Amino acid sequence: MTNHFGDVVGHSKVIFIIGANSAAANPIGMKHFLQAKDRNNAQLIVVDPVFTKTAAKADHFLRIRTGTDVALVYGLMHVIFKNGWEDKEFIKTRVYGMDEIKAEAMKWTPELTADVTGIPAEQIVQIATILAKTKPATVVWALGITQHSTGTSNTRILPILQLVLGNMGKNGGGCNIIRGHDNVQGSTDMCCLADSLSGYYGLAEGSWKYFAKSWGVDYEWLKGRFAAPEWMQAKGFSLAKWWQGVLQEETTYSSSPVRALWVQGNGITSMSQQVKIQEALDKLDLVVLVDPFVNEAAVLTNRKDDMYLLPAATQFETEGSVTATNRTSQWRSKVVDPLYESKTDHDIMFLFAERFGFYDEYTRAMKMAVKDRELQPVKEEFVWPDDACREIARTIKTIGLGGWTPERLRKHQENWHMFDPLTLEGKGPMKGEYYGLPWPSWDENHPGSPVLYDVNTPVTAGGMGFRNRFGLEHDGVSQLADPSVSVKDSKIAGGYPEITKDNIEQVLGITLTAAEKEKMGANWKVDLSGIINEKCLAAGVAPYGNARARVKVWQFPDPIPKHREPIHSSRPDLVERFPSYDDQKNNFRVDVKFVSEQKAQEWVKDFPTMLVSMRVVNLSGAGMLERTSKYLSHLTPEMFANIHPDLALQYGLRDGDMMWLHAPQGTKIRVKAQYSLTVTPDRIALPYNFAGVMQGVDLSDNYPEGTKPYTIGESSNTITNYGFDIITQIPEYNAGLCRIEKA
């Protein structure tokens, strides 16, 4: 989130929700949106292929054909540009590459946009007019935007819309991406991913050397942990396609097949291609599953040995911080000690490190601190979780976690009632701080940054410009903000580059001592001495620069976002005009099919019904936690699919009949037909919160005694169509096709 829920309540006049059903997936967020309607008379615009509970509260509902989000936004921008409603000054002074966006948008007339998206042309004009004429407007999205083969383009086009409208860095504006669970943002910030280090540091040698120094370990020792040096800077297998590394059915790029799998705190059954996952689980030499409840992967596999279930403690049995969807940190205190044989996640990992012989290296950083401007050992034993918190605070510079000390976070927990829920501003003893210290919180005195990219607020109070990440110029055009765009109270007028050891004296107009130069890191991201950050704040400067927002990403397959038809498109007539990407070689160590799969056949002839996934409010992920509750299970006692009565009658299905749903990859599931007018006769919608049945086969016998949930059912991800994002490799859950057959 660039802003936060309270900011929406306090300021937003329009809330544009696309690819999100907050009423089911984030009820707390939905409460804030409804409050904004009451308080500000904010207009709620909801874009979704299904008439959801969120759509039921909308002032304007746009029923979109799945996989056409980029086309819709270009259609909106077409109307905005045609009428001259864009924020010309904002674009001129703070944005790079908008001319190319405008040229593309001018192709997307309301009539073309209507044909591609299924949204009437007059409604497109109406919504564009509301967005342009009513300020500020915020844009909200979730998994319905990201989970596509074009997910990266989707998540780029929406901020571009906000840049066109000048809604970035403004109260009530911005892009507010909602998370379905607490600490999803925290796990992202810590980068539990295959292509980056914690804090979004890349896999380059410089990053590894910085972390080696931060962890107090020798870089050569760290490099020696890899089978070969080249793997240190190469992406690993992604969560979406790890099974390909096991099965080796398609081309892979690794030193050997994957032979062991360790799953901790993740629902493998929430991934697509469940049949392939089952095959991979069966083939592995070793499977270890760490969870408070039986991970559904243990039920999905047919293996009878070399699988271990380790009982992990719950959040109530441990202590530490979680990061909320709005970039704020919240401290949690332990309620009870771990029950029975369960252990906390960190204790399990400590035992792992001990058995594999690197415990000292694994824990060393928690016994270190910056003293006399240098990181050095300061104690013999660490205190959990305090010293882990301190390690994160001093190490993760990229998003500014320097202020997140355990003392400050505990103080916020103890005084949460002293913060204004709309502004996050503290009162009384918390005056001068924002609740949860939304990052960046640059140091122990910084209050946090509730609204990103706000140049009208001093850096020391949470303001900043756009980040300078990709050089000073591109194609001869400066990437720095216009001279007229200065961050309030900054000693530097206009734009400036990210601060490094080499440029700090010139940019800030200061002179460093020899001692400071010796101890200072190469740039602000790797400066453990803290000198760069300290000098920047004294000058009212954010260390990452003041640049232009680039809408053109020249390294991507699509430098500007383009509409591309879903891989399994319901409109074959549009595939030739808007084809998918070329097939991809060696991304996350695997090849990925795009256009070859799209054009393998005219898929809609054999699979004529669009397939949409959805959430229900009482279940999350694969539902392995909630389905163990008889009360929550009673709300959705079995797996189902919402189907329009007119579509159901084409197949002789009565309300409550069982039906088979067949997918292009040859998989199928057996589910109950549930009549619903929330879907149109060309599509069905089904939850992804079930497991325990696989292609009609009951897997109840695979549950350890006494662990079977109150309800089980087919996983919708058994029939999730093949497709993965071109950059992130997230599966294409939300733009598939299926064939219906009465069971």
GROMACS .gro file of C-alpha atoms in nm, residues 207-493:
model
  287
  207SER     CA    1   2.429  -0.791  -0.226
  208TRP     CA    2   2.567  -1.126  -0.112
  209LYS     CA    3   2.881  -0.959   0.020
  210TYR     CA    4   2.671  -0.706   0.210
  211PHE     CA    5   2.465  -0.979   0.373
  212ALA     CA    6   2.775  -1.184   0.450
  213LYS     CA    7   2.915  -0.881   0.633
  214SER     CA    8   2.578  -0.814   0.802
  215TRP     CA    9   2.560  -1.175   0.919
  216GLY     CA   10   2.919  -1.177   1.040
  217VAL     CA   11   3.020  -1.464   0.811
  218ASP     CA   12   3.294  -1.502   0.555
  219TYR     CA   13   3.176  -1.442   0.198
  220GLU     CA   14   3.381  -1.733   0.062
  221TRP     CA   15   3.225  -1.963   0.323
  222LEU     CA   16   2.880  -1.846   0.217
  223LYS     CA   17   2.961  -1.902  -0.149
  224GLY     CA   18   3.081  -2.249  -0.061
  225ARG     CA   19   2.731  -2.344   0.055
  226PHE     CA   20   2.629  -2.358  -0.312
  227ALA     CA   21   2.695  -2.661  -0.533
  228ALA     CA   22   2.875  -2.430  -0.776
  229PRO     CA   23   2.951  -2.055  -0.759
  230GLU     CA   24   2.722  -1.969  -1.051
  231TRP     CA   25   2.413  -2.080  -0.857
  232MET     CA   26   2.467  -1.807  -0.599
  233GLN     CA   27   2.348  -1.540  -0.840
  234ALA     CA   28   2.091  -1.749  -1.028
  235LYS     CA   29   1.720  -1.765  -0.953
  236GLY     CA   30   1.599  -2.079  -0.782
  237PHE     CA   31   1.284  -2.273  -0.869
  238SER     CA   32   0.967  -2.076  -0.804
  239LEU     CA   33   0.689  -2.197  -0.577
  240ALA     CA   34   0.466  -2.215  -0.884
  241LYS     CA   35   0.685  -2.455  -1.083
  242TRP     CA   36   0.908  -2.634  -0.831
  243TRP     CA   37   0.748  -2.961  -0.939
  244GLN     CA   38   0.905  -2.923  -1.282
  245GLY     CA   39   1.244  -2.943  -1.114
  246VAL     CA   40   1.143  -3.282  -0.970
  247LEU     CA   41   0.970  -3.440  -1.268
  248GLN     CA   42   1.216  -3.314  -1.530
  249GLU     CA   43   0.946  -3.363  -1.796
  250GLU     CA   44   1.026  -3.031  -1.958
  251THR     CA   45   1.355  -2.847  -1.997
  252THR     CA   46   1.508  -2.738  -1.669
  253TYR     CA   47   1.827  -2.551  -1.590
  254SER     CA   48   1.976  -2.678  -1.268
  255SER     CA   49   2.265  -2.887  -1.145
  256SER     CA   50   2.038  -3.182  -1.061
  257PRO     CA   51   1.673  -3.275  -1.013
  258VAL     CA   52   1.505  -3.158  -0.694
  259ARG     CA   53   1.510  -3.454  -0.453
  260ALA     CA   54   1.386  -3.313  -0.122
  261LEU     CA   55   1.112  -3.068  -0.024
  262TRP     CA   56   1.080  -2.874   0.300
  263VAL     CA   57   0.745  -2.694   0.341
  264GLN     CA   58   0.705  -2.455   0.632
  265GLY     CA   59   0.403  -2.229   0.673
  266ASN     CA   60   0.283  -2.266   0.316
  267GLY     CA   61  -0.013  -2.443   0.160
  268ILE     CA   62   0.125  -2.631  -0.141
  269THR     CA   63  -0.232  -2.711  -0.236
  270SER     CA   64  -0.292  -2.341  -0.293
  271MET     CA   65  -0.075  -2.371  -0.605
  272SER     CA   66  -0.200  -2.460  -0.952
  273GLN     CA   67  -0.123  -2.787  -1.136
  274GLN     CA   68  -0.221  -3.012  -0.847
  275VAL     CA   69  -0.177  -3.332  -1.047
  276LYS     CA   70   0.182  -3.237  -1.126
  277ILE     CA   71   0.238  -3.147  -0.761
  278GLN     CA   72   0.103  -3.488  -0.657
  279GLU     CA   73   0.337  -3.662  -0.901
  280ALA     CA   74   0.632  -3.460  -0.772
  281LEU     CA   75   0.549  -3.532  -0.407
  282ASP     CA   76   0.533  -3.903  -0.487
  283LYS     CA   77   0.870  -3.896  -0.665
  284LEU     CA   78   1.077  -3.700  -0.411
  285ASP     CA   79   1.327  -3.880  -0.188
  286LEU     CA   80   1.222  -3.677   0.117
  287VAL     CA   81   0.928  -3.458   0.217
  288VAL     CA   82   0.920  -3.252   0.540
  289LEU     CA   83   0.604  -3.058   0.631
  290VAL     CA   84   0.613  -2.808   0.920
  291ASP     CA   85   0.273  -2.677   1.028
  292PRO     CA   86   0.040  -2.650   1.329
  293PHE     CA   87  -0.214  -2.857   1.131
  294VAL     CA   88  -0.161  -3.135   0.882
  295ASN     CA   89  -0.043  -2.970   0.564
  296GLU     CA   90  -0.264  -3.087   0.277
  297ALA     CA   91   0.047  -3.189   0.084
  298ALA     CA   92   0.070  -3.487   0.320
  299VAL     CA   93  -0.278  -3.591   0.211
  300LEU     CA   94  -0.229  -3.520  -0.157
  301THR     CA   95   0.071  -3.751  -0.192
  302ASN     CA   96   0.043  -4.129  -0.219
  303ARG     CA   97   0.385  -4.190  -0.062
  304LYS     CA   98   0.401  -4.416   0.243
  305ASP     CA   99   0.749  -4.337   0.376
  306ASP     CA  100   1.024  -4.073   0.393
  307MET     CA  101   0.771  -3.806   0.485
  308TYR     CA  102   0.783  -3.620   0.816
  309LEU     CA  103   0.522  -3.398   0.980
  310LEU     CA  104   0.677  -3.157   1.230
  311PRO     CA  105   0.430  -2.981   1.463
  312ALA     CA  106   0.486  -2.606   1.461
  313ALA     CA  107   0.355  -2.368   1.725
  314THR     CA  108   0.088  -2.111   1.646
  315GLN     CA  109   0.119  -1.734   1.660
  316PHE     CA  110  -0.018  -1.741   2.014
  317GLU     CA  111   0.277  -1.950   2.132
  318THR     CA  112   0.552  -1.718   2.019
  319GLU     CA  113   0.645  -1.349   2.017
  320GLY     CA  114   0.763  -1.101   1.760
  321SER     CA  115   0.647  -0.862   1.492
  322VAL     CA  116   0.420  -0.895   1.191
  323THR     CA  117   0.384  -0.647   0.906
  324ALA     CA  118   0.038  -0.533   0.806
  325THR     CA  119  -0.087  -0.461   0.456
  326ASN     CA  120  -0.012  -0.087   0.498
  327ARG     CA  121   0.361  -0.139   0.573
  328THR     CA  122   0.318  -0.101   0.950
  329SER     CA  123   0.475  -0.333   1.204
  330GLN     CA  124   0.277  -0.474   1.495
  331TRP     CA  125   0.430  -0.646   1.796
  332ARG     CA  126   0.267  -0.960   1.933
  333SER     CA  127   0.325  -1.102   2.277
  334LYS     CA  128   0.324  -1.472   2.355
  335VAL     CA  129   0.002  -1.595   2.519
  336VAL     CA  130   0.106  -1.950   2.615
  337ASP     CA  131   0.413  -2.168   2.578
  338PRO     CA  132   0.413  -2.412   2.282
  339LEU     CA  133   0.174  -2.699   2.352
  340TYR     CA  134   0.261  -3.069   2.348
  341GLU     CA  135   0.549  -3.149   2.110
  342SER     CA  136   0.514  -2.838   1.897
  343LYS     CA  137   0.803  -2.597   1.856
  344THR     CA  138   0.819  -2.242   1.728
  345ASP     CA  139   0.931  -2.184   1.370
  346HIS     CA  140   1.259  -2.030   1.480
  347ASP     CA  141   1.340  -2.317   1.719
  348ILE     CA  142   1.278  -2.564   1.438
  349MET     CA  143   1.514  -2.371   1.213
  350PHE     CA  144   1.774  -2.347   1.490
  351LEU     CA  145   1.762  -2.727   1.530
  352PHE     CA  146   1.795  -2.763   1.155
  353ALA     CA  147   2.101  -2.540   1.154
  354GLU     CA  148   2.257  -2.734   1.441
  355ARG     CA  149   2.211  -3.070   1.267
  356PHE     CA  150   2.359  -2.938   0.945
  357GLY     CA  151   2.652  -2.771   1.116
  358PHE     CA  152   2.598  -2.398   1.063
  359TYR     CA  153   2.420  -2.288   1.381
  360ASP     CA  154   2.695  -2.047   1.486
  361GLU     CA  155   2.691  -1.874   1.149
  362TYR     CA  156   2.311  -1.877   1.142
  363THR     CA  157   2.276  -1.696   1.474
  364ARG     CA  158   2.592  -1.484   1.480
  365ALA     CA  159   2.432  -1.160   1.358
  366MET     CA  160   2.199  -1.156   1.658
  367LYS     CA  161   2.503  -1.123   1.882
  368MET     CA  162   2.637  -0.822   1.692
  369ALA     CA  163   2.566  -0.450   1.690
  370VAL     CA  164   2.698  -0.132   1.530
  371LYS     CA  165   2.949   0.018   1.770
  372ASP     CA  166   3.179   0.307   1.684
  373ARG     CA  167   3.023   0.303   1.334
  374GLU     CA  168   3.127  -0.058   1.274
  375LEU     CA  169   2.936  -0.386   1.303
  376GLN     CA  170   3.104  -0.606   1.561
  377PRO     CA  171   3.031  -0.880   1.818
  378VAL     CA  172   2.895  -0.739   2.144
  379LYS     CA  173   2.754  -1.038   2.338
  380GLU     CA  174   2.792  -1.414   2.384
  381GLU     CA  175   2.421  -1.502   2.372
  382PHE     CA  176   2.126  -1.356   2.185
  383VAL     CA  177   1.776  -1.281   2.314
  384TRP     CA  178   1.487  -1.394   2.094
  385PRO     CA  179   1.307  -1.216   1.931
  386ASP     CA  180   1.460  -0.884   2.031
  387ASP     CA  181   1.798  -0.940   1.872
  388ALA     CA  182   1.644  -1.079   1.554
  389CYS     CA  183   1.438  -0.760   1.534
  390ARG     CA  184   1.750  -0.549   1.579
  391GLU     CA  185   1.933  -0.747   1.311
  392ILE     CA  186   1.654  -0.675   1.063
  393ALA     CA  187   1.640  -0.307   1.156
  394ARG     CA  188   2.010  -0.242   1.100
  395THR     CA  189   2.038  -0.458   0.786
  396ILE     CA  190   1.734  -0.382   0.570
  397LYS     CA  191   1.809  -0.035   0.434
  398THR     CA  192   1.626  -0.064   0.101
  399ILE     CA  193   1.279  -0.011   0.248
  400GLY     CA  194   1.396   0.177   0.555
  401LEU     CA  195   1.345  -0.054   0.853
  402GLY     CA  196   1.604   0.127   1.065
  403GLY     CA  197   1.343   0.255   1.307
  404TRP     CA  198   1.187  -0.084   1.381
  405THR     CA  199   1.356  -0.161   1.711
  406PRO     CA  200   1.184  -0.399   1.955
  407GLU     CA  201   1.160  -0.121   2.213
  408ARG     CA  202   0.968   0.109   1.978
  409LEU     CA  203   0.737  -0.166   1.850
  410ARG     CA  204   0.652  -0.283   2.201
  411LYS     CA  205   0.577   0.075   2.298
  412HIS     CA  206   0.335   0.101   2.006
  413GLN     CA  207   0.166  -0.222   2.116
  414GLU     CA  208   0.125  -0.092   2.468
  415ASN     CA  209  -0.009   0.245   2.353
  416TRP     CA  210  -0.213   0.152   2.046
  417HIS     CA  211  -0.508   0.348   2.185
  418MET     CA  212  -0.303   0.670   2.162
  419PHE     CA  213  -0.306   0.677   1.781
  420ASP     CA  214  -0.560   0.842   1.551
  421PRO     CA  215  -0.718   0.567   1.335
  422LEU     CA  216  -0.758   0.797   1.034
  423THR     CA  217  -0.416   0.963   1.025
  424LEU     CA  218  -0.216   0.706   1.230
  425GLU     CA  219  -0.072   1.004   1.422
  426GLY     CA  220   0.024   0.944   1.781
  427LYS     CA  221  -0.103   1.146   2.075
  428GLY     CA  222   0.030   1.198   2.427
  429PRO     CA  223   0.338   0.981   2.484
  430MET     CA  224   0.327   0.867   2.117
  431LYS     CA  225   0.319   1.218   1.971
  432GLY     CA  226   0.550   1.252   1.671
  433GLU     CA  227   0.511   0.891   1.552
  434TYR     CA  228   0.272   0.709   1.319
  435TYR     CA  229   0.119   0.384   1.438
  436GLY     CA  230   0.331   0.085   1.345
  437LEU     CA  231   0.605   0.307   1.197
  438PRO     CA  232   0.501   0.245   0.832
  439TRP     CA  233   0.818   0.193   0.630
  440PRO     CA  234   1.035   0.368   0.549
  441SER     CA  235   1.113   0.453   0.908
  442TRP     CA  236   1.469   0.559   0.843
  443ASP     CA  237   1.610   0.551   1.196
  444GLU     CA  238   1.512   0.529   1.562
  445ASN     CA  239   1.386   0.887   1.559
  446HIS     CA  240   1.191   0.872   1.234
  447PRO     CA  241   0.810   0.862   1.272
  448GLY     CA  242   0.736   0.640   0.972
  449SER     CA  243   0.580   0.724   0.635
  450PRO     CA  244   0.202   0.680   0.613
  451VAL     CA  245   0.178   0.807   0.253
  452LEU     CA  246   0.455   0.722   0.009
  453TYR     CA  247   0.597   0.973  -0.243
  454ASP     CA  248   0.452   1.282  -0.074
  455VAL     CA  249   0.684   1.572  -0.160
  456ASN     CA  250   0.474   1.817   0.040
  457THR     CA  251   0.586   1.661   0.368
  458PRO     CA  252   0.945   1.683   0.497
  459VAL     CA  253   1.152   1.364   0.484
  460THR     CA  254   1.189   1.374   0.860
  461ALA     CA  255   0.808   1.365   0.889
  462GLY     CA  256   0.752   1.088   0.632
  463GLY     CA  257   0.781   1.265   0.298
  464MET     CA  258   0.987   1.167  -0.009
  465GLY     CA  259   0.998   1.175  -0.388
  466PHE     CA  260   0.996   0.879  -0.623
  467ARG     CA  261   1.293   0.647  -0.592
  468ASN     CA  262   1.590   0.675  -0.828
  469ARG     CA  263   1.671   0.315  -0.920
  470PHE     CA  264   1.758   0.298  -1.287
  471GLY     CA  265   2.022   0.556  -1.363
  472LEU     CA  266   2.024   0.928  -1.419
  473GLU     CA  267   1.898   0.925  -1.778
  474HIS     CA  268   1.741   0.701  -2.043
  475ASP     CA  269   1.741   0.772  -2.414
  476GLY     CA  270   1.887   1.110  -2.332
  477VAL     CA  271   1.603   1.203  -2.095
  478SER     CA  272   1.677   1.282  -1.730
  479GLN     CA  273   1.527   1.036  -1.484
  480LEU     CA  274   1.537   1.287  -1.200
  481ALA     CA  275   1.236   1.491  -1.094
  482ASP     CA  276   1.195   1.834  -1.249
  483PRO     CA  277   1.379   2.122  -1.077
  484SER     CA  278   1.038   2.251  -0.968
  485VAL     CA  279   0.968   1.937  -0.762
  486SER     CA  280   1.142   1.971  -0.427
  487VAL     CA  281   1.066   1.771  -0.116
  488LYS     CA  282   0.951   2.011   0.153
  489ASP     CA  283   1.233   2.149   0.371
  490SER     CA  284   1.496   1.967   0.166
  491LYS     CA  285   1.830   2.142   0.126
  492ILE     CA  286   1.834   2.016  -0.234
  493ALA     CA  287   1.612   2.188  -0.489
   0.00000   0.00000   0.00000
